[in-house]
mmCIF file of C-alpha atoms in Angstrom:
data_model
loop_
_atom_site.group_PDB
_atom_site.id
_atom_site.type_symbol
_atom_site.label_atom_id
_atom_site.label_comp_id
_atom_site.label_asym_id
_atom_site.label_seq_id
_atom_site.Cartn_x
_atom_site.Cartn_y
_atom_site.Cartn_z
ATOM 1 C CA MET A 191 -19.352 13.279 3.144
ATOM 2 C CA THR A 192 -16.822 14.482 0.602
ATOM 3 C CA GLN A 193 -16.004 12.518 -2.520
ATOM 4 C CA PRO A 194 -13.699 9.678 -1.406
ATOM 5 C CA PHE A 195 -10.086 9.997 -2.479
ATOM 6 C CA LEU A 196 -10.059 6.269 -3.250
ATOM 7 C CA ALA A 197 -13.351 4.714 -4.329
ATOM 8 C CA ILE A 198 -13.551 0.966 -4.980
ATOM 9 C CA ARG A 199 -16.870 -0.095 -6.513
ATOM 10 C CA ASN A 200 -18.090 -3.680 -7.020
ATOM 11 C CA VAL A 201 -14.637 -4.973 -7.907
ATOM 12 C CA SER A 202 -14.348 -8.647 -8.806
ATOM 13 C CA LYS A 203 -11.327 -10.679 -9.856
ATOM 14 C CA ALA A 204 -10.833 -14.364 -10.623
ATOM 15 C CA PHE A 205 -7.724 -16.342 -11.452
ATOM 16 C CA GLY A 206 -9.047 -19.246 -13.484
ATOM 17 C CA GLN A 207 -11.588 -21.009 -11.290
ATOM 18 C CA PHE A 208 -10.403 -19.237 -8.133
ATOM 19 C CA ARG A 209 -12.530 -16.263 -7.112
ATOM 20 C CA ALA A 210 -10.132 -13.814 -5.459
ATOM 21 C CA LEU A 211 -12.515 -10.855 -5.114
ATOM 22 C CA LEU A 212 -16.312 -10.604 -5.372
ATOM 23 C CA ASN A 213 -18.128 -7.261 -5.546
ATOM 24 C CA VAL A 214 -15.760 -5.452 -3.189
ATOM 25 C CA SER A 215 -16.649 -1.821 -2.455
ATOM 26 C CA LEU A 216 -14.668 0.474 -0.145
ATOM 27 C CA ASP A 217 -14.053 4.200 0.340
ATOM 28 C CA VAL A 218 -10.884 5.803 1.660
ATOM 29 C CA GLN A 219 -11.062 9.489 2.483
ATOM 30 C CA ALA A 220 -8.021 11.701 1.928
ATOM 31 C CA GLY A 221 -5.698 11.840 4.915
ATOM 32 C CA THR A 222 -7.050 8.681 6.541
ATOM 33 C CA VAL A 223 -5.667 5.199 7.196
ATOM 34 C CA LEU A 224 -7.602 2.090 6.165
ATOM 35 C CA CYS A 225 -6.312 -1.189 7.592
ATOM 36 C CA LEU A 226 -7.296 -4.413 5.859
ATOM 37 C CA ILE A 227 -7.180 -7.669 7.828
ATOM 38 C CA GLY A 228 -8.043 -11.287 7.127
ATOM 39 C CA ALA A 229 -6.584 -14.739 6.773
ATOM 40 C CA SER A 230 -4.107 -15.669 4.047
ATOM 41 C CA GLY A 231 -5.930 -16.055 0.754
ATOM 42 C CA SER A 232 -8.814 -13.776 1.719
ATOM 43 C CA GLY A 233 -8.148 -11.345 -1.146
ATOM 44 C CA LYS A 234 -6.366 -8.538 0.717
ATOM 45 C CA THR A 235 -3.200 -8.439 -1.355
ATOM 46 C CA THR A 236 -5.115 -8.933 -4.599
ATOM 47 C CA LEU A 237 -7.233 -5.890 -3.803
ATOM 48 C CA LEU A 238 -4.148 -3.826 -3.006
ATOM 49 C CA ARG A 239 -2.536 -4.894 -6.286
ATOM 50 C CA CYS A 240 -5.714 -3.955 -8.159
ATOM 51 C CA VAL A 241 -5.462 -0.436 -6.731
ATOM 52 C CA ASN A 242 -1.867 -0.226 -7.957
ATOM 53 C CA GLN A 243 -2.882 -1.755 -11.318
ATOM 54 C CA LEU A 244 -0.493 -4.661 -10.936
ATOM 55 C CA VAL A 245 -3.610 -6.840 -11.309
ATOM 56 C CA THR A 246 -6.356 -6.043 -13.830
ATOM 57 C CA ILE A 247 -9.880 -6.232 -12.426
ATOM 58 C CA ASP A 248 -12.557 -8.297 -14.184
ATOM 59 C CA SER A 249 -15.456 -5.994 -13.333
ATOM 60 C CA GLY A 250 -16.307 -2.934 -11.289
ATOM 61 C CA GLY A 251 -14.197 0.183 -11.074
ATOM 62 C CA ILE A 252 -11.580 1.953 -8.973
ATOM 63 C CA TRP A 253 -11.313 5.741 -8.822
ATOM 64 C CA LEU A 254 -8.278 7.497 -7.381
ATOM 65 C CA ASP A 255 -8.354 11.259 -6.896
ATOM 66 C CA GLY A 256 -11.309 11.423 -9.300
ATOM 67 C CA ASP A 257 -9.680 9.378 -12.084
ATOM 68 C CA LEU A 258 -10.984 5.963 -13.180
ATOM 69 C CA LEU A 259 -7.974 3.649 -13.011
ATOM 70 C CA GLY A 260 -6.945 1.732 -16.101
ATOM 71 C CA MET A 261 -9.870 2.833 -18.240
ATOM 72 C CA GLN A 262 -11.323 5.855 -19.978
ATOM 73 C CA VAL A 263 -14.627 6.607 -21.632
ATOM 74 C CA LYS A 264 -14.554 7.230 -25.394
ATOM 75 C CA SER A 265 -17.722 7.685 -27.411
ATOM 76 C CA GLY A 266 -19.749 6.324 -24.534
ATOM 77 C CA ARG A 267 -17.698 3.129 -24.215
ATOM 78 C CA LEU A 268 -14.944 2.059 -21.844
ATOM 79 C CA HIS A 269 -11.481 1.537 -23.317
ATOM 80 C CA ARG A 270 -8.392 0.270 -21.523
ATOM 81 C CA LEU A 271 -5.588 2.770 -21.150
ATOM 82 C CA SER A 272 -2.200 2.166 -22.706
ATOM 83 C CA GLU A 273 0.605 0.861 -20.505
ATOM 84 C CA ALA A 274 2.235 4.299 -20.622
ATOM 85 C CA GLU A 275 -0.994 5.947 -19.418
ATOM 86 C CA ILE A 276 -1.375 3.348 -16.665
ATOM 87 C CA ALA A 277 2.219 3.986 -15.601
ATOM 88 C CA ARG A 278 1.428 7.700 -15.311
ATOM 89 C CA GLN A 279 -1.611 6.943 -13.133
ATOM 90 C CA ARG A 280 0.518 4.656 -10.985
ATOM 91 C CA LEU A 281 2.757 7.604 -10.076
ATOM 92 C CA LYS A 282 0.029 8.743 -7.661
ATOM 93 C CA THR A 283 0.644 5.671 -5.510
ATOM 94 C CA GLY A 284 3.632 4.393 -3.602
ATOM 95 C CA MET A 285 3.733 0.687 -2.772
ATOM 96 C CA VAL A 286 5.685 -1.103 -0.069
ATOM 97 C CA PHE A 287 5.828 -4.875 -0.479
ATOM 98 C CA GLN A 288 6.322 -7.721 2.001
ATOM 99 C CA ARG A 289 9.753 -8.288 0.503
ATOM 100 C CA PHE A 290 11.775 -5.144 0.200
ATOM 101 C CA ASN A 291 12.649 -5.432 -3.515
ATOM 102 C CA LEU A 292 15.650 -3.125 -3.224
ATOM 103 C CA PHE A 293 18.275 -3.108 -5.947
ATOM 104 C CA PRO A 294 21.124 -5.092 -4.369
ATOM 105 C CA HIS A 295 23.836 -3.327 -6.387
ATOM 106 C CA MET A 296 22.721 0.137 -5.251
ATOM 107 C CA THR A 297 23.312 1.942 -1.965
ATOM 108 C CA ALA A 298 20.385 3.137 0.135
ATOM 109 C CA LEU A 299 20.810 6.635 -1.306
ATOM 110 C CA GLU A 300 20.871 5.294 -4.862
ATOM 111 C CA ASN A 301 17.813 3.085 -4.276
ATOM 112 C CA VAL A 302 15.796 6.073 -3.069
ATOM 113 C CA SER A 303 16.949 8.585 -5.682
ATOM 114 C CA CYS A 304 16.867 6.243 -8.689
ATOM 115 C CA ALA A 305 13.190 6.490 -9.706
ATOM 116 C CA PRO A 306 12.865 10.290 -9.430
ATOM 117 C CA ILE A 307 15.918 10.643 -11.682
ATOM 118 C CA ARG A 308 14.908 8.035 -14.253
ATOM 119 C CA VAL A 309 11.118 8.313 -14.252
ATOM 120 C CA LYS A 310 10.366 11.911 -13.277
ATOM 121 C CA ARG A 311 13.571 13.368 -14.758
ATOM 122 C CA VAL A 312 14.422 15.157 -11.526
ATOM 123 C CA ALA A 313 17.913 16.662 -11.526
ATOM 124 C CA ARG A 314 20.390 14.237 -9.977
ATOM 125 C CA GLU A 315 21.509 16.463 -7.103
ATOM 126 C CA GLN A 316 17.948 17.508 -6.301
ATOM 127 C CA ALA A 317 16.858 13.862 -6.187
ATOM 128 C CA ARG A 318 19.807 12.878 -4.007
ATOM 129 C CA SER A 319 19.157 15.779 -1.633
ATOM 130 C CA HIS A 320 15.523 14.732 -1.267
ATOM 131 C CA ALA A 321 16.622 11.106 -0.781
ATOM 132 C CA ARG A 322 18.927 12.156 2.060
ATOM 133 C CA GLU A 323 16.028 13.965 3.736
ATOM 134 C CA LEU A 324 13.769 10.924 3.394
ATOM 135 C CA LEU A 325 16.369 8.501 4.697
ATOM 136 C CA ASP A 326 16.923 10.788 7.653
ATOM 137 C CA ARG A 327 13.137 10.878 8.169
ATOM 138 C CA VAL A 328 13.001 7.067 8.427
ATOM 139 C CA GLY A 329 15.964 7.012 10.806
ATOM 140 C CA LEU A 330 18.635 5.960 8.328
ATOM 141 C CA GLY A 331 20.555 9.165 7.814
ATOM 142 C CA ASP A 332 23.738 7.312 8.775
ATOM 143 C CA LYS A 333 23.182 4.514 6.226
ATOM 144 C CA LEU A 334 23.258 6.462 2.961
ATOM 145 C CA ASP A 335 26.156 4.476 1.489
ATOM 146 C CA ALA A 336 25.125 1.063 2.820
ATOM 147 C CA TYR A 337 24.069 -1.669 0.405
ATOM 148 C CA PRO A 338 20.960 -3.774 1.130
ATOM 149 C CA ALA A 339 23.087 -6.754 2.179
ATOM 150 C CA GLN A 340 24.642 -4.572 4.882
ATOM 151 C CA LEU A 341 21.235 -3.639 6.338
ATOM 152 C CA SER A 342 18.841 -5.525 8.585
ATOM 153 C CA GLY A 343 15.426 -6.461 7.270
ATOM 154 C CA GLY A 344 13.824 -3.608 9.173
ATOM 155 C CA GLN A 345 16.336 -1.139 7.775
ATOM 156 C CA GLN A 346 15.757 -2.424 4.251
ATOM 157 C CA GLN A 347 12.008 -1.988 4.678
ATOM 158 C CA ARG A 348 12.523 1.575 5.867
ATOM 159 C CA VAL A 349 14.640 2.240 2.764
ATOM 160 C CA ALA A 350 11.758 0.802 0.716
ATOM 161 C CA ILE A 351 9.330 3.223 2.397
ATOM 162 C CA ALA A 352 11.681 6.139 1.690
ATOM 163 C CA ARG A 353 11.954 4.969 -1.928
ATOM 164 C CA ALA A 354 8.166 4.991 -2.311
ATOM 165 C CA LEU A 355 7.931 8.450 -0.714
ATOM 166 C CA ALA A 356 10.582 9.799 -3.080
ATOM 167 C CA MET A 357 8.014 9.808 -5.881
ATOM 168 C CA ASP A 358 5.720 12.110 -3.845
ATOM 169 C CA PRO A 359 2.712 9.769 -3.958
ATOM 170 C CA LYS A 360 -0.770 10.826 -2.889
ATOM 171 C CA LEU A 361 -1.597 7.328 -1.609
ATOM 172 C CA MET A 362 0.674 4.848 0.146
ATOM 173 C CA LEU A 363 -0.077 1.135 -0.191
ATOM 174 C CA PHE A 364 1.444 -1.299 2.306
ATOM 175 C CA ASP A 365 1.251 -5.050 1.745
ATOM 176 C CA GLU A 366 1.971 -6.617 5.150
ATOM 177 C CA PRO A 367 5.179 -4.593 5.442
ATOM 178 C CA THR A 368 6.302 -6.282 8.674
ATOM 179 C CA SER A 369 5.446 -9.912 7.890
ATOM 180 C CA ALA A 370 8.954 -10.777 6.672
ATOM 181 C CA LEU A 371 10.691 -9.161 9.649
ATOM 182 C CA ASP A 372 12.028 -10.630 12.859
ATOM 183 C CA PRO A 373 9.838 -9.500 15.784
ATOM 184 C CA GLU A 374 12.449 -7.155 17.229
ATOM 185 C CA LEU A 375 12.659 -5.251 13.923
ATOM 186 C CA VAL A 376 8.925 -4.620 13.504
ATOM 187 C CA GLY A 377 8.689 -1.628 15.848
ATOM 188 C CA ASP A 378 10.958 0.685 13.853
ATOM 189 C CA VAL A 379 8.959 0.114 10.662
ATOM 190 C CA LEU A 380 5.637 0.679 12.433
ATOM 191 C CA ASP A 381 7.027 3.893 13.967
ATOM 192 C CA VAL A 382 7.759 5.229 10.478
ATOM 193 C CA MET A 383 4.238 4.323 9.384
ATOM 194 C CA ARG A 384 2.772 6.055 12.455
ATOM 195 C CA ASP A 385 4.702 9.223 11.593
ATOM 196 C CA LEU A 386 3.407 9.045 8.023
ATOM 197 C CA ALA A 387 -0.158 8.767 9.265
ATOM 198 C CA LYS A 388 0.337 11.758 11.594
ATOM 199 C CA SER A 389 1.632 13.790 8.641
ATOM 200 C CA GLY A 390 -1.700 13.291 6.852
ATOM 201 C CA MET A 391 -0.651 10.701 4.282
ATOM 202 C CA THR A 392 -3.549 8.642 2.932
ATOM 203 C CA MET A 393 -2.701 4.992 3.593
ATOM 204 C CA PHE A 394 -4.168 1.622 2.576
ATOM 205 C CA VAL A 395 -2.524 -1.004 4.781
ATOM 206 C CA VAL A 396 -2.811 -4.787 4.590
ATOM 207 C CA THR A 397 -1.603 -5.891 8.004
ATOM 208 C CA HIS A 398 -1.702 -8.516 10.714
ATOM 209 C CA GLU A 399 -0.481 -6.010 13.322
ATOM 210 C CA MET A 400 -3.685 -5.531 15.293
ATOM 211 C CA GLY A 401 -2.099 -3.083 17.729
ATOM 212 C CA PHE A 402 -1.114 -0.821 14.838
ATOM 213 C CA ALA A 403 -4.589 -1.130 13.301
ATOM 214 C CA ARG A 404 -6.219 -0.226 16.619
ATOM 215 C CA GLU A 405 -3.927 2.725 17.304
ATOM 216 C CA VAL A 406 -3.420 4.247 13.851
ATOM 217 C CA GLY A 407 -6.293 3.053 11.652
ATOM 218 C CA ASP A 408 -9.325 5.214 10.953
ATOM 219 C CA GLN A 409 -11.115 2.300 9.272
ATOM 220 C CA LEU A 410 -10.723 -1.432 9.767
ATOM 221 C CA VAL A 411 -11.974 -3.883 7.143
ATOM 222 C CA PHE A 412 -12.127 -7.657 7.583
ATOM 223 C CA MET A 413 -12.105 -9.732 4.397
ATOM 224 C CA ASP A 414 -12.765 -13.436 3.962
ATOM 225 C CA GLU A 415 -12.944 -15.500 0.774
ATOM 226 C CA GLY A 416 -12.787 -12.428 -1.444
ATOM 227 C CA VAL A 417 -15.586 -10.429 0.170
ATOM 228 C CA VAL A 418 -15.789 -7.639 2.736
ATOM 229 C CA VAL A 419 -17.374 -9.266 5.775
ATOM 230 C CA GLU A 420 -17.202 -6.368 8.211
ATOM 231 C CA ALA A 421 -16.036 -2.767 8.200
ATOM 232 C CA GLY A 422 -16.021 0.004 10.763
ATOM 233 C CA THR A 423 -13.763 1.777 13.214
ATOM 234 C CA PRO A 424 -10.973 -0.345 14.695
ATOM 235 C CA LYS A 425 -12.586 0.061 18.124
ATOM 236 C CA ASP A 426 -15.889 -1.345 16.880
ATOM 237 C CA VAL A 427 -14.553 -4.166 14.706
ATOM 238 C CA LEU A 428 -11.958 -5.371 17.211
ATOM 239 C CA GLY A 429 -13.978 -4.703 20.334
ATOM 240 C CA ASN A 430 -17.453 -5.691 19.205
ATOM 241 C CA PRO A 431 -17.384 -7.721 15.962
ATOM 242 C CA GLN A 432 -20.841 -8.343 14.528
ATOM 243 C CA HIS A 433 -20.164 -11.351 12.307
ATOM 244 C CA GLU A 434 -19.242 -14.871 13.354
ATOM 245 C CA ARG A 435 -16.494 -15.040 10.709
ATOM 246 C CA THR A 436 -14.923 -11.904 12.150
ATOM 247 C CA ARG A 437 -15.172 -13.221 15.700
ATOM 248 C CA SER A 438 -13.605 -16.528 14.675
ATOM 249 C CA PHE A 439 -10.683 -14.819 12.953
ATOM 250 C CA LEU A 440 -10.029 -12.388 15.782
ATOM 251 C CA SER A 441 -10.129 -15.165 18.383
ATOM 252 C CA LYS A 442 -7.113 -16.690 16.644
ATOM 253 C CA VAL A 443 -5.025 -13.541 16.207
ATOM 254 C CA LEU A 444 -5.733 -11.408 19.278
#
C-alpha cells in the first residue's frame, strides 16, 4: 500500500465537556473518494473541519500529501505553525459547505475568479478565463453574469464547487453539499461530483446521499458519537454491516 495522501491518526477533539472526536484514524489514498456517514452530531463535520484546519485538534495528527497539518517539528518538539503558514497549507484543499457562502455582491464569474486573483496573484484575465472554463464544466456557462440571488440553490452550490476548484486543490472536502437543497436540485450537484471523481480528484465527502456513496465512493465510513464504528467498501458497509450501531442507523436512512 502506498503512503496515504491523507492520513488521520488518533485525532481527538472536545468542545468543553462535549467529546466531538475520540482517537479517529483514517486513510485516504490519492485519487479515491471517501464517504463519511452518520447521524447529526456524530463528529463528521468536525473531522472535515479539522482536515481543513478550521478546527484545531486536541491530540493526534493529520498529514496531507506528506505534510503534518498545523504543526512542525523544531529541535525535537512540536510547534504550531503561524496563521500565514496554515493558510498556505490550506491552499491544498478546496471546501464546499452546506450553505454556499457565495459573495452576494459578486457575479458567478467574480465569485470563482476572486480568490485566484487575490490570494494566488493570478493575472485577472487568466483567472477569469479559468473561471469561465470551470463554470462551463459545472453546467453554468450561461450564468457567468448572474448574481447568487438570481440562481437556484443547486446552481449556487455548483458555483461554490467551481470556486473551490479554481484554486487547483489536491483534495476536495464536501460537507453535506446537498443537504440545503430542494430534492429536485440535488441531482445536478451530485452529477458534478461524479464527474470530479471520474477525473481522479481525491475527495472526502460527508453525505447522507447513500446512492451517491454506493455508486461513487471507494471507502465508506460510519461514525457515531465521535468514533469510527465501521469502515469498508460501500458494498460491504451498506450491504452487510457488522455492527449493531451501523445496522440501526442504516435501517432509518435506507
